[in-house]
Coordinates of C-alpha atoms in Angstrom, one line a residue:
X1 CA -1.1 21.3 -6.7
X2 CA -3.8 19.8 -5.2
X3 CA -4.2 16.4 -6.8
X4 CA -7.0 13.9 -5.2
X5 CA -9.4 12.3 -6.7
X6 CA -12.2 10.9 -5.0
X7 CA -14.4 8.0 -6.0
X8 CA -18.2 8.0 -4.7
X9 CA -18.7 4.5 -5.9
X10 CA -16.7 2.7 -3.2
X11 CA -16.0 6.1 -1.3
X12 CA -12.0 5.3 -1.0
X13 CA -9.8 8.6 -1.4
X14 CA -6.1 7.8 -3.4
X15 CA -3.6 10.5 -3.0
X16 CA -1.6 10.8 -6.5
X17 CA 0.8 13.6 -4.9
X18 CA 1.4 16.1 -2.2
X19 CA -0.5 18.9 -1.6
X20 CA -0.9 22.2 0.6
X21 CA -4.4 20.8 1.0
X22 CA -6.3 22.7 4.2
X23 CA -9.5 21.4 3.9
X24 CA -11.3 18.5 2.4
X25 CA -15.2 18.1 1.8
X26 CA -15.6 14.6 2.9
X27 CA -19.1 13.5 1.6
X28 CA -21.9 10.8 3.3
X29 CA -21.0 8.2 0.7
X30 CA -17.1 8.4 1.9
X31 CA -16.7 4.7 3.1
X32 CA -12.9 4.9 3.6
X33 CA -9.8 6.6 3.0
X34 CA -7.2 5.0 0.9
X35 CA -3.0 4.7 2.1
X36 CA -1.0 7.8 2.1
X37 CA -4.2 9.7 1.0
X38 CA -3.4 12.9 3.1
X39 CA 0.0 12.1 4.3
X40 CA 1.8 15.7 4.8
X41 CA -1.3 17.5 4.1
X42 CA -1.9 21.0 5.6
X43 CA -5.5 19.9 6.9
X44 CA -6.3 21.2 10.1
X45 CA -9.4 19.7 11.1
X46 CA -11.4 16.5 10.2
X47 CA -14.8 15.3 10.4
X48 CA -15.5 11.6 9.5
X49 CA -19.1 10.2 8.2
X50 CA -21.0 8.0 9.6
X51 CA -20.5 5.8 6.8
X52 CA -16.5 6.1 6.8
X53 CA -15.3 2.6 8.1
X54 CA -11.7 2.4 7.3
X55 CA -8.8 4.4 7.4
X56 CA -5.6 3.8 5.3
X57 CA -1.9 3.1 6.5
X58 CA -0.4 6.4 6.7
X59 CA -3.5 8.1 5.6
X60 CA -3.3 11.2 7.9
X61 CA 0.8 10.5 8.6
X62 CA 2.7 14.2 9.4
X63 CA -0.5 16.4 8.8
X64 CA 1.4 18.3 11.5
X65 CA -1.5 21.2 11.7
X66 CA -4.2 18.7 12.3
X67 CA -5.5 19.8 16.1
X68 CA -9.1 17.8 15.6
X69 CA -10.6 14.5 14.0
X70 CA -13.7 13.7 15.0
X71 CA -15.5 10.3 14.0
X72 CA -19.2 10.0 13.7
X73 CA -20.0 6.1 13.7
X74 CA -20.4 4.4 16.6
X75 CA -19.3 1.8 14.9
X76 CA -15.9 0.4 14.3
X77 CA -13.6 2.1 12.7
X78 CA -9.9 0.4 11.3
X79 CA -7.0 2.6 11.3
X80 CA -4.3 1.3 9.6
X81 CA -0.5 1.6 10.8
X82 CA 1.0 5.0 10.8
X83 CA -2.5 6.2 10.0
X84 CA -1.7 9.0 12.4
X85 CA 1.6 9.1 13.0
X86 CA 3.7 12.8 13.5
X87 CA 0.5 14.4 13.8
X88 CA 1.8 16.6 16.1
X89 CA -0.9 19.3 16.8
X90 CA -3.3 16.8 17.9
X91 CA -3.9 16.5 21.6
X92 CA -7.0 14.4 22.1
X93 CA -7.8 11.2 20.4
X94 CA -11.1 8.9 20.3
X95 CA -10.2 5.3 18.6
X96 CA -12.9 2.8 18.2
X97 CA -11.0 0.4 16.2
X98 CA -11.2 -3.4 17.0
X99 CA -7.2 -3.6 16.4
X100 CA -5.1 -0.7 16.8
X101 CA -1.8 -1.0 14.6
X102 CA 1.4 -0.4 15.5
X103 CA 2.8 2.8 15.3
X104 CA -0.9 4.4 13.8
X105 CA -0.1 7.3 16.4
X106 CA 3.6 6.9 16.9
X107 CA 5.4 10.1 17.8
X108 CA 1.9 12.6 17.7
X109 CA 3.9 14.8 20.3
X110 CA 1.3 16.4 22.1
X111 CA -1.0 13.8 22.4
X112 CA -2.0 13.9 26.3
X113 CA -5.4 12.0 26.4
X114 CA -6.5 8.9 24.5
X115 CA -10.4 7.9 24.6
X116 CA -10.8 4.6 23.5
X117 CA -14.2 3.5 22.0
X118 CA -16.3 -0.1 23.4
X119 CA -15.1 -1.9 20.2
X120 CA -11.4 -1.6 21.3
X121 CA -10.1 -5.5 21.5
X122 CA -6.2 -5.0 20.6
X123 CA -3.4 -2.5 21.3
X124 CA -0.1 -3.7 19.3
X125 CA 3.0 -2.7 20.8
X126 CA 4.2 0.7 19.8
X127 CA 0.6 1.9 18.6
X128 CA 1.4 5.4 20.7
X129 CA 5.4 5.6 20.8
X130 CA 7.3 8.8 21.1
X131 CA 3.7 9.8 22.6
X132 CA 5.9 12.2 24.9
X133 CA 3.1 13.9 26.5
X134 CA 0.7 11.4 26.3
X135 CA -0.1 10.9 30.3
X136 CA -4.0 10.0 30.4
X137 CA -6.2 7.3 28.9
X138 CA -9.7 6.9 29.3
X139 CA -12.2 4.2 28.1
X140 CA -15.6 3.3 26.9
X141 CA -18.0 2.1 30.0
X142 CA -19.3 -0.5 27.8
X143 CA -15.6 -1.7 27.1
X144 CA -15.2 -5.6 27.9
X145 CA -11.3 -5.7 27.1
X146 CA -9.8 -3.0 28.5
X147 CA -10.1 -0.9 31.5
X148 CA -8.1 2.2 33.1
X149 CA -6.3 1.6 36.2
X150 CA -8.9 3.0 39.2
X151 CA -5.5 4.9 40.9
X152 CA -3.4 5.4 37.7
X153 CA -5.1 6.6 34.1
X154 CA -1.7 6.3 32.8
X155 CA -2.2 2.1 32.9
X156 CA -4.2 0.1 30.4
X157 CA -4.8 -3.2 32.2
X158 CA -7.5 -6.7 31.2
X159 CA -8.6 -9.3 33.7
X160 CA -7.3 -12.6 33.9
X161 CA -10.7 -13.7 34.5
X162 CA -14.2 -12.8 34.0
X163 CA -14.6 -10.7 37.5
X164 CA -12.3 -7.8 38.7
X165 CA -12.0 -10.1 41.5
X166 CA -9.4 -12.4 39.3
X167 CA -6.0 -11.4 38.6
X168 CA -4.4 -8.3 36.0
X169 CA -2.7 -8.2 33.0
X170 CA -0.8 -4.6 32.9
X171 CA -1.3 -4.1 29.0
X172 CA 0.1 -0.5 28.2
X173 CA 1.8 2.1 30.4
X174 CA 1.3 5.3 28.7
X175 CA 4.6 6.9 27.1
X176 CA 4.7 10.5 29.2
X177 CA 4.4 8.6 32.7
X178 CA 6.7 10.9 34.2
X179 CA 7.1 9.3 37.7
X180 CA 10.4 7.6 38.1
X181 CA 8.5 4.9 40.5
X182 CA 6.0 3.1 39.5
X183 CA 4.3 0.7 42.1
X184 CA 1.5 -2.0 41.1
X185 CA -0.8 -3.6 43.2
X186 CA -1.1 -7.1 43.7
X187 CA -3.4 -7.7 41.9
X188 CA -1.1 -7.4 38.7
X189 CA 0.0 -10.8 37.4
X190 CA 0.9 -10.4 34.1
X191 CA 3.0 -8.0 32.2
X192 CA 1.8 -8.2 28.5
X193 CA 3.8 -7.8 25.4
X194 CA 5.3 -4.5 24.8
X195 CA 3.5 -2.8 27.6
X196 CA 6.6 -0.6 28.6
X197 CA 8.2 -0.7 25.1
X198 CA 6.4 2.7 24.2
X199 CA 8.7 4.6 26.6
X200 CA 11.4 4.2 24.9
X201 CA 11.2 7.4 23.0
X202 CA 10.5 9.6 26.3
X203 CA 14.0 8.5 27.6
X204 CA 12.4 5.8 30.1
X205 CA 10.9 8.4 32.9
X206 CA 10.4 4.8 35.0
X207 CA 13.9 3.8 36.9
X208 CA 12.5 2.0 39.3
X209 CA 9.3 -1.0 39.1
X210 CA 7.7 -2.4 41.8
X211 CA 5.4 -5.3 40.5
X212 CA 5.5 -8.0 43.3
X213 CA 2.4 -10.0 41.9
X214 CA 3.8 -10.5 38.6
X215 CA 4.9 -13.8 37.7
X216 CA 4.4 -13.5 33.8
X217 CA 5.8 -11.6 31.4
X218 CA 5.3 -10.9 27.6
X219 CA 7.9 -10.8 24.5
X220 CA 8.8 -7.8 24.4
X221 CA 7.5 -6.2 27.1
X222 CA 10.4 -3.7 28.2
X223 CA 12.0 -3.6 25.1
X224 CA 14.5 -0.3 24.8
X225 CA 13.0 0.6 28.3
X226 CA 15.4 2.3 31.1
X227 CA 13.9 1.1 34.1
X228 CA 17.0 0.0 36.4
X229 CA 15.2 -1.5 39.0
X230 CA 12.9 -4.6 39.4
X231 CA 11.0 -6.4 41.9
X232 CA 9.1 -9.3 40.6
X233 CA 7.1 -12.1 42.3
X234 CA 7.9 -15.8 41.5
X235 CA 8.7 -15.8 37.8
X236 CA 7.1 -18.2 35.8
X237 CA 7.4 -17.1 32.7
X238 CA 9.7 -14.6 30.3
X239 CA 8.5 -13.8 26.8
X240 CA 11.7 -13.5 24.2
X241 CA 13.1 -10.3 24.4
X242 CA 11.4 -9.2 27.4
X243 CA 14.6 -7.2 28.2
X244 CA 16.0 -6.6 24.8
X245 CA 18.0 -3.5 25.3
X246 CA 17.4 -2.4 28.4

């Protein structure tokens, strides 16, 4: 049964059951999608207005024939957790969300690259875990958070400082980093929070990290992880549960 309703006035989609739903006419006045609203819907492909600004906890969750969303603002665009979580077909994603939740594309299986827009500012920890194939992100130019490591697009990192002259912070190491060694420049200072934490569902490829400039590191930050071996600078600082379970 296909049960939606859809209100033009304030352009929010609410689910009120499941459906076998393939396709979905969504209109210039949509300005967002509401929780759950397609969750285990049978779409296979979506194209977001320019007017859509929000998208709902779970809204896309398990739409496991889903292979492409495409946004058309260029402006921010919030994703809620889980928003696309066990979308499985999907293997390219662009995100231009100032935060991106945790878990809103947990365990999309053959994810492999992630593009993410200038107005990304966040990443929370497990935003892509059980992202098994996910091996590859790339970035907005005009991005003044983030950047992709120059040697390794598998590595999120931030400056310390204004210039890429100062210091690192290693923010994410993407989940299908399939090298059991994984060796940082110098430059790195600073693991941040749940950076490895997302590899915990690929059965920790990394056994061995080699991260001599670090002297900081985030709660969290190898959580569940299986890397064996570490080689730290001068440790300054451990977050709580930097090591919890691994």
């Amino acid at each position: 049964v296909y049960n939606f309703s859809y209100d033009d006035e304030d352009g929010e989609i609410v689910t009120l059951g499941q459906s076998e739903l393939t396709q979905f006419p969504f209109g210039d006045k949509l300005v967002a999608i509401g929780n759950y609203a397609f969750e285990n819907s049978e779409l296979d492909n979506v194209r977001l207005p320019e007017t859509c600004q929000s998208i709902g906890i779970g809204a896309f969750r398990n739409c496991k024939n889903l292979s492409t969303i495409k946004f058309s603002s260029t402006k921010p665009v919030k994703a809620g957790a889980h928003a696309f979580e066990g979308c499985e077909s999907l293997t390219y994603l662009e995100l231009n969300s100032q935060v991106i939740s945790a878990n809103a594309c947990s365990d999309m299986t053959s994810l492999e690259t992630v593009y993410l827009g200038a107005n990304v500012e966040v990443i929370n920890k497990l935003a892509f875990a059980g992202c098994t194939s996910l091996t590859n992100f790339e970035i907005d130019k005009n991005n003044k958070t983030f950047k992709v490591d120059e040697n390794n697009s598998s590595l999120i990192y931030s400056n310390l400082g204004e210039s890429e002259s100062s210091g690192r912070i290693l923010v994410l190491v993407a989940p299908g980093y399939n090298e059991r060694v994984l060796a940082l420049d110098s430059v790195y200072e600073e693991i941040a929070p749940g950076a490895f934490s997302a590899t915990e569902t690929n059965k920790g490829n990394i056994k061995q990290l080699i991260a001599s400039g670090v002297t900081r590191i985030g709660e969290y930050a190898f959580a569940e992880s299986n890397i064996a071996q570490y080689t730290f600078g001068t440790l300054t600082e451990i977050g709580e549960y930097a090591f919890a379970g691994s």
